[in-house]
Structure formats: structure tokens, C-alpha cells
Short mmCIF file of C-alpha atoms and ligand atoms in Angstrom, two decimals:
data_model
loop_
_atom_site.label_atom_id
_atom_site.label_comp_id
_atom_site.label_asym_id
_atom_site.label_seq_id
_atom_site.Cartn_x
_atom_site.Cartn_y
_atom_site.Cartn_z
CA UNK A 11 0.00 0.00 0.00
CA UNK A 12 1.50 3.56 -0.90
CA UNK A 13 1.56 6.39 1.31
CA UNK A 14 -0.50 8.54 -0.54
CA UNK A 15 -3.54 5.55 -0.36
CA UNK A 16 -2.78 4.09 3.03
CA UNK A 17 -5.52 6.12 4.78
CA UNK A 18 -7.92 5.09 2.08
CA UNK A 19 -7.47 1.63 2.91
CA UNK A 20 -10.65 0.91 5.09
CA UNK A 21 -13.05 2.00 2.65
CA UNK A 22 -15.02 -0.73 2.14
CA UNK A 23 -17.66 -2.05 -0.03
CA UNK A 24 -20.19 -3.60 1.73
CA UNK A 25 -23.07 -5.52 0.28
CA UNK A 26 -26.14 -4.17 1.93
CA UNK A 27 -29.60 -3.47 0.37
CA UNK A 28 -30.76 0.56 0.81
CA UNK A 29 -34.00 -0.67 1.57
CA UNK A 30 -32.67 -2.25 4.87
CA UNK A 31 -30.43 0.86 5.44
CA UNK A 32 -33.57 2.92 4.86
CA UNK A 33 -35.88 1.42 7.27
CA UNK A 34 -32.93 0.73 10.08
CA UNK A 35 -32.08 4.52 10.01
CA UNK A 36 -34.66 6.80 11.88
CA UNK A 37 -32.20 10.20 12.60
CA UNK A 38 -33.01 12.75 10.61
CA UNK A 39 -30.33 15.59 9.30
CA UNK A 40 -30.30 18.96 10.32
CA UNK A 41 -33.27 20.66 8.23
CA UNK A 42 -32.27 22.89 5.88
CA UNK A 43 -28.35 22.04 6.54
CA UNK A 44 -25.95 23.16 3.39
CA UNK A 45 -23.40 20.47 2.31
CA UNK A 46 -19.87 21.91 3.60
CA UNK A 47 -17.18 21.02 3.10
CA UNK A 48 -14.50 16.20 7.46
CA UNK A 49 -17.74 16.02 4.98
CA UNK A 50 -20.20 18.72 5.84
CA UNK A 51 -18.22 20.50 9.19
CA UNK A 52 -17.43 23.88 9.64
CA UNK A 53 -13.19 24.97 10.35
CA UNK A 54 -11.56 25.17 13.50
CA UNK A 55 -8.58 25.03 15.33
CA UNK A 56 -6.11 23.02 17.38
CA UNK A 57 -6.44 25.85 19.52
CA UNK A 58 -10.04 25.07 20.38
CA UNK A 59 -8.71 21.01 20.20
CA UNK A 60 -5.52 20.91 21.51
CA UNK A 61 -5.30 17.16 21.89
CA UNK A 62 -6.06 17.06 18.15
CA UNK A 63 -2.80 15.45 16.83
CA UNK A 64 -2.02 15.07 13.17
CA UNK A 65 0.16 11.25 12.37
CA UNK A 66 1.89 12.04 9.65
CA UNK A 67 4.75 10.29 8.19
CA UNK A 68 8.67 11.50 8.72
CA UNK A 69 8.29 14.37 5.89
CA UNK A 70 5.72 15.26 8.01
CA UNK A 71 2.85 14.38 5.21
CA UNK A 72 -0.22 14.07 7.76
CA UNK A 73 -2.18 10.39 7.11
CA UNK A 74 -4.07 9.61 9.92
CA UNK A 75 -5.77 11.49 12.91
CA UNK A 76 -4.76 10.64 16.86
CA UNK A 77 -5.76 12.20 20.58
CA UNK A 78 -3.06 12.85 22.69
CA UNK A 79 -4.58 11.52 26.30
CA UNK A 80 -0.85 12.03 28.41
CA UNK A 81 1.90 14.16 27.52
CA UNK A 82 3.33 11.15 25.53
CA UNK A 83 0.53 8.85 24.56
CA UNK A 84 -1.66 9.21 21.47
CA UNK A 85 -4.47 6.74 20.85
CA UNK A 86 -5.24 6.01 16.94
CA UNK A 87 -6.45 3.47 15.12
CA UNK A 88 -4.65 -0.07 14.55
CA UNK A 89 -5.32 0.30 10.73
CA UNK A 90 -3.45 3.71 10.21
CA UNK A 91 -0.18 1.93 11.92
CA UNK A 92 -0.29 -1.30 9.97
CA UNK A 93 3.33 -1.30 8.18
CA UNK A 94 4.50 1.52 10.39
CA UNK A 95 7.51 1.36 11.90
CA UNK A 96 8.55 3.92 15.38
CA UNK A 97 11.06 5.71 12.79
CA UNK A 98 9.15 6.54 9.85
CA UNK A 99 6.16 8.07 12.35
CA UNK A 100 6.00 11.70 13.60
CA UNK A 101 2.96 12.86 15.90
CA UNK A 102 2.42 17.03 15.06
CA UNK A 103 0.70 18.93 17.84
CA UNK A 104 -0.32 22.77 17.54
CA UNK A 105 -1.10 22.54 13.79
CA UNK A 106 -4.19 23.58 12.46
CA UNK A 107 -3.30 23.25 8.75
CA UNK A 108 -1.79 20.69 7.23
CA UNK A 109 0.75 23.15 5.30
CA UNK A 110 1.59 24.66 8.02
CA UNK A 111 5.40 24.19 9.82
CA UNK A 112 4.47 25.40 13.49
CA UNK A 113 3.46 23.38 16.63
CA UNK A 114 5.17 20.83 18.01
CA UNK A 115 6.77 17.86 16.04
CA UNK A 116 7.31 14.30 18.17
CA UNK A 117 8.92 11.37 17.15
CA UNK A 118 8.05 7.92 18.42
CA UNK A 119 9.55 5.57 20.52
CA UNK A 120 6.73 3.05 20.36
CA UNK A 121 4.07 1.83 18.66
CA UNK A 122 1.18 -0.67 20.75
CA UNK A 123 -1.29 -1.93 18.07
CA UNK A 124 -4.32 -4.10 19.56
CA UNK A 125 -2.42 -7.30 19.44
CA UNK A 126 -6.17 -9.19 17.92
CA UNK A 127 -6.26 -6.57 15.32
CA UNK A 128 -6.83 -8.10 11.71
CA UNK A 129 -9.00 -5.63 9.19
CA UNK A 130 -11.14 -2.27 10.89
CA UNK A 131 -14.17 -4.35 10.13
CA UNK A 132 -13.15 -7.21 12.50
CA UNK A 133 -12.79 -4.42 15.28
CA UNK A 134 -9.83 -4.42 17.64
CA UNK A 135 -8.62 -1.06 15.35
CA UNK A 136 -7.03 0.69 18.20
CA UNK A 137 -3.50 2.09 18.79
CA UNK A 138 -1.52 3.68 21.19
CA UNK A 139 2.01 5.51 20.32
CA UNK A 140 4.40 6.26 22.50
CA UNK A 141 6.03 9.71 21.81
CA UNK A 142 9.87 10.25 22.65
CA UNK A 143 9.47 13.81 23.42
CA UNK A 144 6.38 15.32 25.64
CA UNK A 145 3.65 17.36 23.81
CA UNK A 146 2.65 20.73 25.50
CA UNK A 147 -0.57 20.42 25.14
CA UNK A 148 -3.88 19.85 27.12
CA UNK A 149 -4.86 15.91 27.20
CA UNK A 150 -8.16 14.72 26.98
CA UNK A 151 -9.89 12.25 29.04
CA UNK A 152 -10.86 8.74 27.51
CA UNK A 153 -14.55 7.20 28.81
CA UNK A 154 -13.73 4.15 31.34
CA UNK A 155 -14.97 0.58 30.41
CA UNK A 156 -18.11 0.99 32.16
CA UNK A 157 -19.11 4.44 30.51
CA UNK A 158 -21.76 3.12 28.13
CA UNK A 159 -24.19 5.62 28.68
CA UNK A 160 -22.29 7.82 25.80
CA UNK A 161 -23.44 5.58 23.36
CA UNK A 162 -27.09 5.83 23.77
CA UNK A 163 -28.64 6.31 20.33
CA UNK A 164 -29.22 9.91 19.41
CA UNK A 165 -26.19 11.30 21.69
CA UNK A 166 -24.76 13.86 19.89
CA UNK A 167 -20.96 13.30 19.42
CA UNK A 168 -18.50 15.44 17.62
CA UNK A 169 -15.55 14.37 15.42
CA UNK A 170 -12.30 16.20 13.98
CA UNK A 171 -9.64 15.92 11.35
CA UNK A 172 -8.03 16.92 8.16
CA UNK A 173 -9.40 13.94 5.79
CA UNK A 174 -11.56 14.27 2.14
CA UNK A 175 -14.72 16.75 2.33
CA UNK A 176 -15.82 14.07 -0.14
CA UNK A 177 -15.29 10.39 -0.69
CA UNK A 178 -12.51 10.29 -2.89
CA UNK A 179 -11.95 14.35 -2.58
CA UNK A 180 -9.07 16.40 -1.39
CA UNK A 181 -7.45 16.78 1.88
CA UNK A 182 -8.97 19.94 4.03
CA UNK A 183 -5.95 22.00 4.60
CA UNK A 184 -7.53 23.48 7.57
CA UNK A 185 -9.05 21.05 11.00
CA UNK A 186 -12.54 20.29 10.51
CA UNK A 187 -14.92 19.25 13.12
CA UNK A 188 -18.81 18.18 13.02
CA UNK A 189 -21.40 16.70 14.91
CA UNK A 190 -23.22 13.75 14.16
CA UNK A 191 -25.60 11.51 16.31
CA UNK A 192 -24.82 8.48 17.84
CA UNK A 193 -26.76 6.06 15.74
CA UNK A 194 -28.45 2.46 17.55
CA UNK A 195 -26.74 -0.97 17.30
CA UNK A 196 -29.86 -2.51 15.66
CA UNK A 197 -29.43 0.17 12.91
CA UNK A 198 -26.23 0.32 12.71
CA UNK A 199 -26.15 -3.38 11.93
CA UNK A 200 -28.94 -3.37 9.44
CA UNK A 201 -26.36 -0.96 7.60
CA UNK A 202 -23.74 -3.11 7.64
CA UNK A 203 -24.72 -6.63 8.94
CA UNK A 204 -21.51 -9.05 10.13
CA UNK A 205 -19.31 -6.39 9.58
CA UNK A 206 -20.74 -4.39 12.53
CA UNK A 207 -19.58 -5.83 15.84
CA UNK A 208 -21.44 -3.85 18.27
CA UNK A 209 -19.11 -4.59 21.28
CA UNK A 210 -16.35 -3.38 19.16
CA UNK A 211 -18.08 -0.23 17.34
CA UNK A 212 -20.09 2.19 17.37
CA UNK A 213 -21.74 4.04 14.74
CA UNK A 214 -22.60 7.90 14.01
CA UNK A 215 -24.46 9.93 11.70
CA UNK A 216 -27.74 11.34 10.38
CA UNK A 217 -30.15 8.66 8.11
CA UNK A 218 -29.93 10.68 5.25
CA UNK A 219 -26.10 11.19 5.56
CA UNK A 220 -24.26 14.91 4.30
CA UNK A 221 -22.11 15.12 7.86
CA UNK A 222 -19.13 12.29 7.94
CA UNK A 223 -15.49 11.18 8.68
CA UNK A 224 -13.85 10.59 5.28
CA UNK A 225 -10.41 9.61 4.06
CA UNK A 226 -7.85 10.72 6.16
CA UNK A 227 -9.88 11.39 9.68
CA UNK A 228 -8.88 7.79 10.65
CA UNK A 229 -7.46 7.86 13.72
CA UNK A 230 -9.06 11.00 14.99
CA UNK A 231 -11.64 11.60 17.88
CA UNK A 232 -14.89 11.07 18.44
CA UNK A 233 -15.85 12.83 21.52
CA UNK A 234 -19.12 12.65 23.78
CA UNK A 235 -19.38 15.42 25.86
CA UNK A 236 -15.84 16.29 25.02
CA UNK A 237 -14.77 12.74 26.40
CA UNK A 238 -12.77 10.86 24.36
CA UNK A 239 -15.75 7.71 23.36
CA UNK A 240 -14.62 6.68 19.58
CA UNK A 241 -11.50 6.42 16.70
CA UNK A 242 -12.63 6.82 13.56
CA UNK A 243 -12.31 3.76 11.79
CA UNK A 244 -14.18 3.40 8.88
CA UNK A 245 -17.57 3.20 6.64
CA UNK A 246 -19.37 2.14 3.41
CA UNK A 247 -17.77 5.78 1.50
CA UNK A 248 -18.26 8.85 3.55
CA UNK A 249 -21.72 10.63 4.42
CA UNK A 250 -23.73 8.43 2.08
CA UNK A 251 -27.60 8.26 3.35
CA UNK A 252 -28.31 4.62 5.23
CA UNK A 253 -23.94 4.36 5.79
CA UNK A 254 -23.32 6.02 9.44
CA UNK A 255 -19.21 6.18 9.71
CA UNK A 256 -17.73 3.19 12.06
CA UNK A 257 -15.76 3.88 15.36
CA UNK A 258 -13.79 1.95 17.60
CA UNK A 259 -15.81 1.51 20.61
CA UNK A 260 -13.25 2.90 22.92
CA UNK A 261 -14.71 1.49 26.26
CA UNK A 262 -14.27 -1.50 25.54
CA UNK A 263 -10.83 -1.54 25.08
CA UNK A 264 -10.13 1.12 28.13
CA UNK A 265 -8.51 -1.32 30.62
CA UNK A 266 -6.06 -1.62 27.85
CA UNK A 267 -5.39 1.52 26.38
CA UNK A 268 -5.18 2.50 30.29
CA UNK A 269 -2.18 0.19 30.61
CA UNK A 270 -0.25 1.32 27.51
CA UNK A 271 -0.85 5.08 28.38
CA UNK A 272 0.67 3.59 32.45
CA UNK A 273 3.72 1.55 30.70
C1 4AZ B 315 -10.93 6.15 5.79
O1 4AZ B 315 -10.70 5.47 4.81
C2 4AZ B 315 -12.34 6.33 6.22
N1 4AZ B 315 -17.15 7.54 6.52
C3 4AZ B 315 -12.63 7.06 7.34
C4 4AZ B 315 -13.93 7.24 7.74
C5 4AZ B 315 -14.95 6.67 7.01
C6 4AZ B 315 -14.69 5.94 5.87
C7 4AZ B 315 -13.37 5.77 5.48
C8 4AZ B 315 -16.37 6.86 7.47
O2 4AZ B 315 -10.02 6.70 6.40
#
């Protein structure tokens, strides 16, 4: 897989009828909303994020998303570290655009991928590096593994990142960030049947899709309440009505991401 397609690699086809989307999907979008260019967010900053950490590779060509939760641990998703190696990873904090050269540039020392992980849509995509150098910026708490109240249907949850504004678009130069509701397991997995594995994911968006993660935002935040509850991991294309995007359901795997960010 090249560089310039390795964030692209989760997007999968998945062999669901609309009709079943259609009638598992009840949220409606925002009335009247305008497609915007994430897929339909508004700009912002790391300024207003400042846990929002750009993975990019060692010329410092952003890929993948991460949240800095300690000084020196960022969790991302197993599926943006597959084939990476500590030396060809840098973590970028204080960067709102991806052409920009200010903030603060890590290396990494380590990198912890879920040692059951196999493809995003067997679950397990979770990730924790290690940075060799402390970030100076504010962390941002992760839900426990008995916070499941954040994943009530209809919970509104808000993602970030720098991916496609469009499946198979360009790169937003500037951090994006959305909203999108938390959508139910039972609809959820009429979207995507097997491939769904509730205790593993958890799915977000509105029925008749326009707001998304896309290409690129893998790895990144999805926050509940400004809680750290999801990675973005991956979907059938990006804000298509009857596809909600799939995140790592990060409570499950808390105990363990606790431990890495401890070690
Ligand atoms: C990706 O390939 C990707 N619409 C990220 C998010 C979604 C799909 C694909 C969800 O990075």
C-alpha cells in the first residue's frame, strides 16, 4: 500500500440493500443544513482542540488522525499503523493546517497496536504511540470501560480531522470538526450486517447522511461530551444516506489503552 492511499485503505464495499439501510435509520439531518465542506463541518482550530494530533509520516505528510490523552501517549487506530515502523512516524501537535510548519513535532519511541487486530471491520482497530518527546498540550480524558451511557442512540458526538470533504476528494488544509448523532446498534447493523460488531463499534451519523469522517480522519476523535468515546475507523464511503461512519468503541478496550498510556 502507498503512502498517498494508506488512509484510504478501510473504505469498504459492503453488500447491503438501501432498503434495509432505509428502514434501520430513523435520525433525521439537520433541516435545511448546506453540504460543507470532514464532509459537511465547519473549520476550526487546534487551539479550540488541543489534543487534536495530526500522524503524519517522517516528511511530516499528515495520514491519519490521533488524541493525545498524556503528555506522551496518542491513541489512533490499529489500521493507520499497519506497516509503520517507530522511525518513519512523527505525531504534530499545535497545527491547524496541514501546510503549516508550526506546533510541536514528536517522534516515536513506540508503537502498541491491539495485538487481535486483523481488518477495521473485524474491530480491535485501536493504537496507542508512544512519543519520545512530551507534547505541550492539554490531554483529553478517555470514557472508562463501564461508561456506556455515551453511546445511547441519538447522543450527539463530535468528530475532527483533516481527511476528504468528499469520498474520494481532497485533503482539508484546515481542521474540521462536526457533529453527528450516535446512531443504535440494531441500525447500525442493518447498515452493515456481520461487519458491525457492536461490542467493538459504534456508529454515528444522520439517516440521510451529508455530515461524515472521510479519508484521512482515521485515527481521529470522536468525543461525547468532550470525552474521548470513539477512533474513527471506517464506513461504506463517507456521508452516504443509510452508511453512518464506524468507530472503535473505545470502552471497551479502556482497561487496555489505560495500561499502555501507564507503561
Ligand atoms: C478512511 O478510509 C475512512 N465515513 C474514514 C472514515 C470513514 C470511511 C473511510 C467513514 O479513512
Amino acid at each position: 500500500m502507498s503512502g498517498l492511499t494508506r488512509a484510504r485503505r478501510t473504505a469498504v464495499a459492503i453488500a447491503a440493500t438501501a432498503a434495509a439501510a432505509a428502514t434501520a435509520l430513523t435520525a433525521a439531518s439537520p433541516a435545511g443544513a448546506a453540504p460543507q465542506p470532514i464532509v459537511g463541518g465547519t473549520t476550526t482550530t487546534t487551539g479550540a482542540y488541543p489534543f487534536m494530533m495530526q500522524i503524519t509520516d517522517a516528511s511530516q505528510d499528515q495520514f491519519c488522525g490521533g488524541t493525545l490523552v498524556s503528555p506522551t501517549k496518542v491513541v489512533t487506530a490499529a489500521h493507520c499503523m499497519v506497516g509503520e515502523t517507530p522511525s518513519g512516524v512523527r505525531v504534530v501537535g499545535g497545527r491547524t493546517y496541514l501546510n503549516g510548519t508550526n506546533g510541536t513535532v514528536a517522534r516515536v519511541s513506540r508503537i502498541w497496536i491491539h495485538p487481535n487486530y486483523t481488518t477495521a471491520t473485524r474491530g480491535e482497530d485501536v493504537a496507542v504511540l508512544t512519543l519520545s518527546t512530551a507534547m505541550p498540550y492539554t490531554t483529553a480524558k478517555y470514557v472508562s470501560s463501564t461508561d456506556t451511557s455515551v453511546y445511547a442512540a441519538g447522543t450527539t458526538a463530535r468528530v475532527l480531522g483533516w481527511g476528504t470533504t468528499s469520498s474520494g476528494g481532497s485533503s482539508s488544509n484546515q481542521l474540521r470538526t462536526a457533529t453527528v448523532p450516535i446512531v443504535s446498534d440494531t441500525s447500525c447493523g442493518g447498515s452493515y450486517g456481520s461487519d458491525y460488531v457492536k461490542s467493538e463499534m459504534v456508529c454515528a451519523g444522520y439517516s440521510s447522511g451529508g455530515v461524515d469522517t472521510c479519508q484521512g480522519d482515521s485515527g481521529g476523535p470522536l468525543l461525547v461530551g468532550g470525552v474521548l468515546a470513539g477512533i474513527t475507523s471506517w464506513g461504506e464511503g463517507c456521508a452516504q444516506a443509510g452508511y453512518p461512519g464506524v468507530y472503535t468503541r473505545l470502552a471497551t478496550f479502556s482497561s487496555l489503552v489505560t495500561a499502555q498510556v501507564n507503561s
